[in-house]
Short mmCIF file of C-alpha atoms and ligand atoms in Angstrom, two decimals:
data_model
loop_
_atom_site.label_atom_id
_atom_site.label_comp_id
_atom_site.label_asym_id
_atom_site.label_seq_id
_atom_site.Cartn_x
_atom_site.Cartn_y
_atom_site.Cartn_z
CA UNK C 140 -2.74 -71.73 -80.33
CA UNK C 141 -4.67 -69.51 -77.97
CA UNK C 142 -6.74 -71.24 -75.35
CA UNK C 143 -9.28 -69.06 -73.56
CA UNK C 144 -10.35 -69.26 -69.94
CA UNK C 145 -13.60 -71.14 -70.39
CA UNK C 146 -16.13 -70.57 -67.59
CA UNK C 147 -18.88 -72.58 -69.29
CA UNK C 148 -21.33 -74.46 -67.04
CA UNK C 149 -21.20 -77.43 -69.39
CA UNK C 150 -19.91 -78.85 -71.60
CA UNK C 151 -16.96 -77.32 -69.84
CA UNK C 152 -13.22 -76.98 -69.49
CA UNK C 153 -11.14 -80.18 -69.42
CA UNK C 154 -7.53 -80.62 -68.25
CA UNK C 155 -5.14 -79.54 -71.00
CA UNK C 156 -2.88 -82.54 -70.28
CA UNK C 157 -5.78 -84.86 -71.02
CA UNK C 158 -6.62 -83.14 -74.29
CA UNK C 159 -2.99 -83.30 -75.40
CA UNK C 160 -2.74 -86.98 -74.57
CA UNK C 161 -5.93 -87.71 -76.47
CA UNK C 162 -4.60 -85.73 -79.44
CA UNK C 163 -1.36 -87.69 -79.42
CA UNK C 164 -3.30 -90.98 -79.38
CA UNK C 165 -5.87 -89.92 -81.95
CA UNK C 166 -4.55 -91.86 -84.95
CA UNK C 167 -2.99 -94.81 -83.18
CA UNK C 168 -4.06 -95.76 -79.68
CA UNK C 169 -1.12 -97.55 -78.05
CA UNK C 170 -0.02 -99.49 -81.09
CA UNK C 171 -3.52 -100.67 -82.04
CA UNK C 172 -3.23 -98.81 -85.35
CA UNK C 173 -6.58 -97.11 -84.84
CA UNK C 174 -8.30 -94.39 -82.87
CA UNK C 175 -10.37 -95.33 -79.82
CA UNK C 176 -13.26 -93.89 -81.86
CA UNK C 177 -12.81 -96.62 -84.43
CA UNK C 178 -12.43 -99.72 -82.30
CA UNK C 179 -14.97 -102.36 -81.37
CA UNK C 180 -16.38 -102.03 -77.89
CA UNK C 181 -15.98 -105.82 -77.71
CA UNK C 182 -12.23 -105.68 -78.36
CA UNK C 183 -9.64 -106.55 -75.72
CA UNK C 184 -8.10 -103.09 -76.06
CA UNK C 185 -11.40 -101.38 -75.33
CA UNK C 186 -12.24 -103.76 -72.52
CA UNK C 187 -9.04 -102.61 -70.79
CA UNK C 188 -10.05 -98.98 -71.25
CA UNK C 189 -13.48 -99.34 -69.65
CA UNK C 190 -12.30 -101.70 -66.88
CA UNK C 191 -9.42 -99.38 -65.98
CA UNK C 192 -11.76 -96.38 -65.96
CA UNK C 193 -14.09 -98.15 -63.56
CA UNK C 194 -11.24 -99.30 -61.30
CA UNK C 195 -9.79 -95.79 -61.14
CA UNK C 196 -13.18 -94.24 -60.38
CA UNK C 197 -13.75 -96.80 -57.62
CA UNK C 198 -10.38 -95.94 -56.14
CA UNK C 199 -10.88 -92.16 -56.36
CA UNK C 200 -14.31 -92.21 -54.71
CA UNK C 201 -13.75 -95.20 -52.46
CA UNK C 202 -16.79 -96.91 -53.94
CA UNK C 203 -17.71 -99.96 -51.82
CA UNK C 204 -18.03 -103.43 -53.34
CA UNK C 205 -21.79 -103.45 -52.89
CA UNK C 206 -22.20 -100.64 -55.41
CA UNK C 207 -22.36 -101.03 -59.18
CA UNK C 208 -20.75 -98.44 -61.47
CA UNK C 209 -22.52 -97.92 -64.79
CA UNK C 210 -21.34 -95.88 -67.79
CA UNK C 211 -24.49 -94.98 -69.69
CA UNK C 212 -25.85 -92.68 -72.38
CA UNK C 213 -28.78 -90.29 -72.35
CA UNK C 214 -27.58 -87.59 -69.98
CA UNK C 215 -28.89 -86.76 -66.54
CA UNK C 216 -32.31 -86.22 -68.11
CA UNK C 217 -32.71 -89.93 -68.93
CA UNK C 218 -32.06 -90.71 -65.28
CA UNK C 219 -34.95 -88.41 -64.30
CA UNK C 220 -37.12 -91.25 -65.72
CA UNK C 221 -34.91 -94.26 -65.02
CA UNK C 222 -34.69 -93.52 -61.29
CA UNK C 223 -38.43 -93.63 -60.56
CA UNK C 224 -38.96 -96.55 -62.95
CA UNK C 225 -36.29 -98.63 -61.23
CA UNK C 226 -36.56 -97.50 -57.63
CA UNK C 227 -40.26 -97.01 -57.01
CA UNK C 228 -41.65 -100.13 -55.34
CA UNK C 229 -44.40 -98.47 -53.34
CA UNK C 230 -44.80 -95.92 -56.11
CA UNK C 231 -43.86 -93.01 -53.85
CA UNK C 232 -40.82 -90.72 -53.73
CA UNK C 233 -39.92 -87.46 -51.97
CA UNK C 234 -38.23 -84.66 -53.90
CA UNK C 235 -36.36 -81.65 -52.53
CA UNK C 236 -36.67 -78.95 -55.17
CA UNK C 237 -33.68 -76.61 -55.05
CA UNK C 238 -33.46 -75.59 -58.70
CA UNK C 239 -34.55 -76.26 -62.27
CA UNK C 240 -32.85 -79.65 -62.48
CA UNK C 241 -34.44 -80.96 -59.29
CA UNK C 242 -37.77 -79.56 -60.43
CA UNK C 243 -37.54 -81.29 -63.79
CA UNK C 244 -36.62 -84.57 -62.10
CA UNK C 245 -39.60 -84.17 -59.76
CA UNK C 246 -41.98 -83.41 -62.63
CA UNK C 247 -40.70 -86.40 -64.63
CA UNK C 248 -41.15 -88.73 -61.65
CA UNK C 249 -44.83 -87.79 -61.48
CA UNK C 250 -45.35 -89.86 -64.62
CA UNK C 251 -44.45 -93.03 -62.76
CA UNK C 252 -45.89 -92.60 -59.30
CA UNK C 253 -46.60 -90.20 -56.48
CA UNK C 254 -43.73 -87.71 -56.34
CA UNK C 255 -44.01 -85.43 -53.32
CA UNK C 256 -42.29 -82.08 -53.20
CA UNK C 257 -41.22 -82.05 -49.55
CA UNK C 258 -39.14 -78.87 -49.59
CA UNK C 259 -38.33 -76.10 -52.03
CA UNK C 260 -36.39 -72.86 -52.28
CA UNK C 261 -38.29 -71.56 -55.29
CA UNK C 262 -39.80 -68.76 -53.16
CA UNK C 263 -36.44 -66.96 -53.31
CA UNK C 264 -35.36 -67.92 -56.83
CA UNK C 265 -33.53 -71.00 -55.50
CA UNK C 266 -30.87 -68.83 -53.88
CA UNK C 267 -30.56 -71.04 -50.79
CA UNK C 268 -30.82 -74.64 -49.56
CA UNK C 269 -33.84 -75.20 -47.32
CA UNK C 270 -33.52 -76.67 -43.83
CA UNK C 271 -33.68 -80.43 -44.42
CA UNK C 272 -33.20 -81.62 -40.85
CA UNK C 273 -36.82 -82.57 -40.18
CA UNK C 274 -38.81 -82.89 -43.38
CA UNK C 275 -42.21 -84.56 -43.78
CA UNK C 276 -40.77 -87.76 -45.28
CA UNK C 277 -43.55 -90.02 -46.57
CA UNK C 278 -43.66 -93.36 -44.71
CA UNK C 279 -44.01 -95.07 -48.07
CA UNK C 280 -41.28 -93.14 -49.85
CA UNK C 281 -38.96 -95.42 -51.80
CA UNK C 282 -36.30 -92.72 -51.86
CA UNK C 283 -35.53 -89.07 -51.18
CA UNK C 284 -34.14 -87.12 -54.13
CA UNK C 285 -31.79 -84.15 -54.24
CA UNK C 286 -29.76 -82.24 -56.79
CA UNK C 287 -26.64 -81.84 -54.68
CA UNK C 288 -25.06 -78.92 -56.54
CA UNK C 289 -27.41 -76.56 -58.34
CA UNK C 290 -25.56 -75.62 -61.51
CA UNK C 291 -27.84 -72.77 -62.51
CA UNK C 292 -28.26 -71.10 -59.11
CA UNK C 293 -24.88 -71.86 -57.54
CA UNK C 294 -26.05 -73.54 -54.34
CA UNK C 295 -24.75 -76.75 -52.78
CA UNK C 296 -25.99 -79.10 -50.07
CA UNK C 297 -23.16 -78.92 -47.51
CA UNK C 298 -25.18 -81.15 -45.19
CA UNK C 299 -27.12 -84.03 -46.69
CA UNK C 300 -30.83 -84.09 -45.81
CA UNK C 301 -32.08 -86.17 -42.92
CA UNK C 302 -33.94 -88.82 -44.91
CA UNK C 303 -35.18 -90.58 -41.76
CA UNK C 304 -33.76 -93.88 -42.95
CA UNK C 305 -34.94 -93.62 -46.55
CA UNK C 306 -32.56 -94.13 -49.45
CA UNK C 307 -30.94 -90.99 -50.80
CA UNK C 308 -30.63 -90.37 -54.54
CA UNK C 309 -28.40 -87.51 -55.70
CA UNK C 310 -27.81 -85.81 -59.02
CA UNK C 311 -24.18 -84.71 -58.70
CA UNK C 312 -23.68 -83.70 -62.34
CA UNK C 313 -21.97 -80.41 -61.50
CA UNK C 314 -20.00 -81.45 -58.39
CA UNK C 315 -18.92 -84.96 -59.43
CA UNK C 316 -15.34 -85.61 -58.23
CA UNK C 317 -14.95 -82.07 -56.86
CA UNK C 318 -14.41 -83.34 -53.30
CA UNK C 319 -14.21 -86.61 -51.34
CA UNK C 320 -17.54 -88.33 -50.85
CA UNK C 321 -18.87 -91.03 -48.54
CA UNK C 322 -20.64 -93.18 -51.12
CA UNK C 323 -22.27 -95.33 -48.43
CA UNK C 324 -24.54 -92.41 -47.49
CA UNK C 325 -26.24 -92.64 -50.86
CA UNK C 326 -28.37 -95.25 -52.61
CA UNK C 327 -27.69 -93.72 -56.02
CA UNK C 328 -25.18 -91.08 -57.08
CA UNK C 329 -25.37 -90.09 -60.71
CA UNK C 330 -24.52 -87.37 -63.15
CA UNK C 331 -23.75 -86.38 -66.69
CA UNK C 332 -19.98 -86.10 -67.05
CA UNK C 333 -19.95 -82.98 -69.22
CA UNK C 334 -19.76 -80.60 -66.28
CA UNK C 335 -16.76 -81.73 -64.27
CA UNK C 336 -15.39 -84.95 -65.77
CA UNK C 337 -15.44 -85.43 -69.52
CA UNK C 338 -17.17 -84.90 -72.85
CA UNK C 339 -20.95 -84.88 -73.19
CA UNK C 340 -22.49 -88.26 -73.90
CA UNK C 341 -21.56 -90.24 -70.80
CA UNK C 342 -23.71 -90.52 -67.69
CA UNK C 343 -22.24 -92.28 -64.67
CA UNK C 344 -24.61 -94.06 -62.28
CA UNK C 345 -23.31 -95.47 -59.00
CA UNK C 346 -26.02 -97.61 -57.45
CA UNK C 347 -26.25 -99.89 -54.43
CA UNK C 348 -26.58 -103.43 -55.73
CA UNK C 349 -29.67 -104.39 -53.71
CA UNK C 350 -31.63 -101.73 -55.62
CA UNK C 351 -31.03 -103.44 -58.96
CA UNK C 352 -34.17 -105.46 -59.64
CA UNK C 353 -35.79 -107.47 -62.36
CA UNK C 354 -39.41 -107.17 -61.25
CA UNK C 355 -40.09 -103.89 -63.01
CA UNK C 356 -43.20 -102.75 -64.85
CA UNK C 357 -43.51 -104.16 -68.38
CA UNK C 358 -43.28 -100.73 -69.94
CA UNK C 359 -39.76 -100.06 -68.62
CA UNK C 360 -37.44 -99.94 -71.65
CA UNK C 361 -34.81 -102.68 -71.65
CA UNK C 362 -32.01 -100.13 -71.78
CA UNK C 363 -33.36 -98.12 -68.85
CA UNK C 364 -33.35 -101.11 -66.50
CA UNK C 365 -30.29 -100.92 -64.28
CA UNK C 366 -30.33 -104.71 -64.27
CA UNK C 367 -29.71 -104.84 -68.02
CA UNK C 368 -26.75 -102.48 -67.74
CA UNK C 369 -25.31 -103.99 -64.59
CA UNK C 370 -25.47 -107.60 -65.88
CA UNK C 371 -23.63 -106.54 -69.04
CA UNK C 372 -21.13 -104.30 -67.19
CA UNK C 373 -22.23 -101.29 -69.27
CA UNK C 374 -21.63 -103.23 -72.51
CA UNK C 375 -25.18 -104.42 -73.29
CA UNK C 376 -25.18 -102.30 -76.40
CA UNK C 377 -22.56 -99.88 -77.70
CA UNK C 378 -21.53 -97.58 -74.86
CA UNK C 379 -20.25 -94.01 -75.45
CA UNK C 380 -16.80 -95.48 -76.09
CA UNK C 381 -14.73 -92.41 -76.79
CA UNK C 382 -16.29 -90.40 -73.98
CA UNK C 383 -15.56 -93.15 -71.47
CA UNK C 384 -11.95 -93.22 -72.68
CA UNK C 385 -11.61 -89.47 -71.98
CA UNK C 386 -13.27 -89.88 -68.56
CA UNK C 387 -10.69 -92.57 -67.84
CA UNK C 388 -7.91 -90.12 -68.65
CA UNK C 389 -9.45 -87.53 -66.34
CA UNK C 390 -9.57 -90.14 -63.54
CA UNK C 391 -5.82 -90.72 -64.08
CA UNK C 392 -5.26 -86.95 -64.05
CA UNK C 393 -7.15 -86.66 -60.76
CA UNK C 394 -5.11 -89.48 -59.24
CA UNK C 395 -1.85 -87.89 -60.41
CA UNK C 396 -2.94 -84.58 -58.86
CA UNK C 397 -3.59 -85.88 -55.37
CA UNK C 398 -7.09 -87.30 -55.68
CA UNK C 399 -10.30 -85.80 -54.39
CA UNK C 400 -8.98 -84.25 -51.14
CA UNK C 401 -6.41 -82.28 -53.11
CA UNK C 402 -9.11 -81.35 -55.59
CA UNK C 403 -11.34 -80.07 -52.81
CA UNK C 404 -8.52 -77.94 -51.43
CA UNK C 405 -7.81 -76.47 -54.88
CA UNK C 406 -11.49 -75.84 -55.47
CA UNK C 407 -11.85 -74.10 -52.10
CA UNK C 408 -8.88 -71.87 -52.86
CA UNK C 409 -10.23 -70.93 -56.27
CA UNK C 410 -13.75 -70.26 -55.02
CA UNK C 411 -12.45 -68.18 -52.10
CA UNK C 412 -10.61 -65.84 -54.47
CA UNK C 413 -13.83 -65.13 -56.33
CA UNK C 414 -16.19 -65.00 -53.33
CA UNK C 415 -13.84 -62.77 -51.33
CA UNK C 416 -13.77 -60.38 -54.24
CA UNK C 417 -17.57 -60.42 -54.60
CA UNK C 418 -17.98 -59.77 -50.87
CA UNK C 419 -15.73 -56.72 -50.98
CA UNK C 420 -16.77 -55.35 -54.38
CA UNK C 421 -18.76 -52.13 -54.64
CA UNK C 422 -20.12 -53.19 -58.03
CA UNK C 423 -20.50 -56.99 -58.19
CA UNK C 424 -22.38 -59.17 -55.75
CA UNK C 425 -23.05 -62.85 -55.34
CA UNK C 426 -26.67 -64.01 -55.50
CA UNK C 427 -26.53 -66.97 -53.10
CA UNK C 428 -26.87 -67.24 -49.31
CA UNK C 429 -23.29 -67.47 -48.08
CA UNK C 430 -23.49 -70.78 -46.24
CA UNK C 431 -24.99 -72.51 -49.29
CA UNK C 432 -22.46 -71.34 -51.87
CA UNK C 433 -21.21 -73.80 -54.47
CA UNK C 434 -17.50 -74.27 -55.10
CA UNK C 435 -18.26 -75.00 -58.74
CA UNK C 436 -20.77 -72.47 -60.06
CA UNK C 437 -20.61 -68.85 -58.95
CA UNK C 438 -23.44 -66.58 -60.11
CA UNK C 439 -23.08 -62.82 -59.68
CA UNK C 440 -24.71 -59.59 -60.79
CA UNK C 441 -24.09 -55.86 -60.87
CA UNK C 442 -27.76 -55.07 -60.32
CA UNK C 443 -27.91 -53.27 -63.68
CA UNK C 444 -28.80 -55.45 -66.68
CA UNK C 445 -27.06 -53.12 -69.17
CA UNK C 446 -23.87 -53.15 -67.15
CA UNK C 447 -24.09 -56.98 -66.90
CA UNK C 448 -24.32 -57.20 -70.69
CA UNK C 449 -21.38 -54.81 -71.06
CA UNK C 450 -19.34 -56.95 -68.66
CA UNK C 451 -20.14 -60.16 -70.53
CA UNK C 452 -19.14 -58.57 -73.86
CA UNK C 453 -15.94 -57.00 -72.57
CA UNK C 454 -14.85 -60.07 -70.63
CA UNK C 455 -15.32 -62.18 -73.75
CA UNK C 456 -13.17 -59.80 -75.77
CA UNK C 457 -10.51 -60.16 -73.07
CA UNK C 458 -10.45 -63.98 -73.33
CA UNK C 459 -12.91 -64.99 -70.57
CA UNK C 460 -15.55 -67.11 -72.28
CA UNK C 461 -19.07 -68.12 -71.26
CA UNK C 462 -19.60 -65.82 -68.29
CA UNK C 463 -23.18 -65.03 -69.22
CA UNK C 464 -25.60 -66.26 -66.55
CA UNK C 465 -28.27 -68.88 -67.24
CA UNK C 466 -31.18 -67.41 -69.16
CA UNK C 467 -33.51 -67.97 -66.19
CA UNK C 468 -31.35 -65.94 -63.76
CA UNK C 469 -29.57 -63.34 -65.91
CA UNK C 470 -26.37 -61.65 -64.75
CA UNK C 471 -23.17 -63.67 -64.84
CA UNK C 472 -22.01 -67.11 -63.77
CA UNK C 473 -18.45 -68.35 -63.53
CA UNK C 474 -18.21 -72.14 -63.50
CA UNK C 475 -14.85 -73.02 -62.00
CA UNK C 476 -14.70 -76.80 -62.26
CA UNK C 477 -11.70 -79.01 -61.39
CA UNK C 478 -9.91 -78.25 -64.66
CA UNK C 479 -10.13 -74.45 -64.34
CA UNK C 480 -6.66 -73.32 -63.29
CA UNK C 481 -6.27 -70.99 -60.31
CA UNK C 482 -4.68 -68.45 -62.64
CA UNK C 483 -7.95 -68.28 -64.60
CA UNK C 484 -9.85 -67.22 -61.48
CA UNK C 485 -7.14 -64.75 -60.43
CA UNK C 486 -7.13 -63.14 -63.85
CA UNK C 487 -10.91 -62.98 -63.89
CA UNK C 488 -10.90 -61.17 -60.54
CA UNK C 489 -8.26 -58.72 -61.84
CA UNK C 490 -10.45 -58.06 -64.85
CA UNK C 491 -13.55 -57.54 -62.67
CA UNK C 492 -11.61 -55.18 -60.45
CA UNK C 493 -10.54 -53.09 -63.47
CA UNK C 494 -14.10 -53.10 -64.80
CA UNK C 495 -15.35 -51.88 -61.44
CA UNK C 496 -12.89 -48.97 -61.43
CA UNK C 497 -13.81 -47.98 -64.99
CA UNK C 498 -17.49 -48.08 -64.07
CA UNK C 499 -16.65 -45.47 -61.43
CA UNK C 500 -17.87 -47.60 -58.52
C1 PLP V 1521 -26.62 -80.07 -66.78
C2 PLP V 1521 -27.38 -80.71 -65.69
C3 PLP V 1521 -28.42 -81.61 -65.95
C4 PLP V 1521 -28.88 -81.95 -67.36
O1 PLP V 1521 -27.95 -82.79 -67.91
P1 PLP V 1521 -28.13 -83.47 -69.35
O2 PLP V 1521 -26.94 -84.36 -69.40
O3 PLP V 1521 -28.12 -82.37 -70.36
O4 PLP V 1521 -29.41 -84.23 -69.36
C5 PLP V 1521 -29.05 -82.22 -64.88
N1 PLP V 1521 -28.68 -81.95 -63.62
C6 PLP V 1521 -27.70 -81.08 -63.34
C7 PLP V 1521 -27.33 -80.82 -61.91
C8 PLP V 1521 -27.01 -80.44 -64.36
O5 PLP V 1521 -26.02 -79.57 -64.06
#
């Protein structure tokens, strides 16, 4: 068995221990005589799986009692619609557009009300986070929306925006569980799990309970009402059972490895190895303003498209997978999520250093 170093932005690398455990339980989950894939979501066994997953997530993130945790389907994209449909009371929301995902969320929200773009970094290809200390927040805004870690561009909000008292909604798909978080600063935290937590197919929504309402527009689909999902504890219809089970295993793995503070420290160490190299390299350079750099997604370029392509091909042959940058940015991108071992980043930097020498730079 040869496992590669997988730098994919998502679906992405998962902890090897988790995969092995899941493999061992594949045919017979804890004496049930069946795989978790085969069992009823109404069974006692499965109820334990989903309840334990929620309890562990609550413990890891310190989620207060007045927040609901929902395990849903449909990806982050479905939330681009669900959020405005559920949260718009005045029909107004403010969006901070720091990348393609925030932009798509903003465009989707325009179907349901007035969605203001109150700040953007599109003028410089989303390579920085705009100053959000004094934005023109709409008096009627029902919420302010951010994409906290910009997967494609490699930027991260290290300071949350000043929302002037308005509720903050954050897409954390690509930084979920990468560091400790003060949940009480947010009204909604949500993300697809396929970046930093588990297999594609599960979307986690953490929402303050007072925002869960029943007085929504008639057109809102039953399944997209947070009320439906919250009342049924994510079991209104069939949830993504197997995916939730794997997420639960990752939560246990995180707990066993010191929780989110330890994860942040590991992630800082890994990112530093790569950023320090980029800052000293004569060939490669990072594309993001230093103070806004993500710990999870690290885009870089050589400045020569042919050389970039050569690097992607040669790195792949050497066992470093998925380093090609997003099609909208080009160059390279190394996603170094929680489950990427430090050795993977060290070996990547060694490889880049060799490549640089061979390129005569
Ligand atoms: C990948 C990604 C999305 C899109 O997620 P889907 O689950 O494919 O809908 C949205 N936001 C961010 C920040 C992402 O990284």
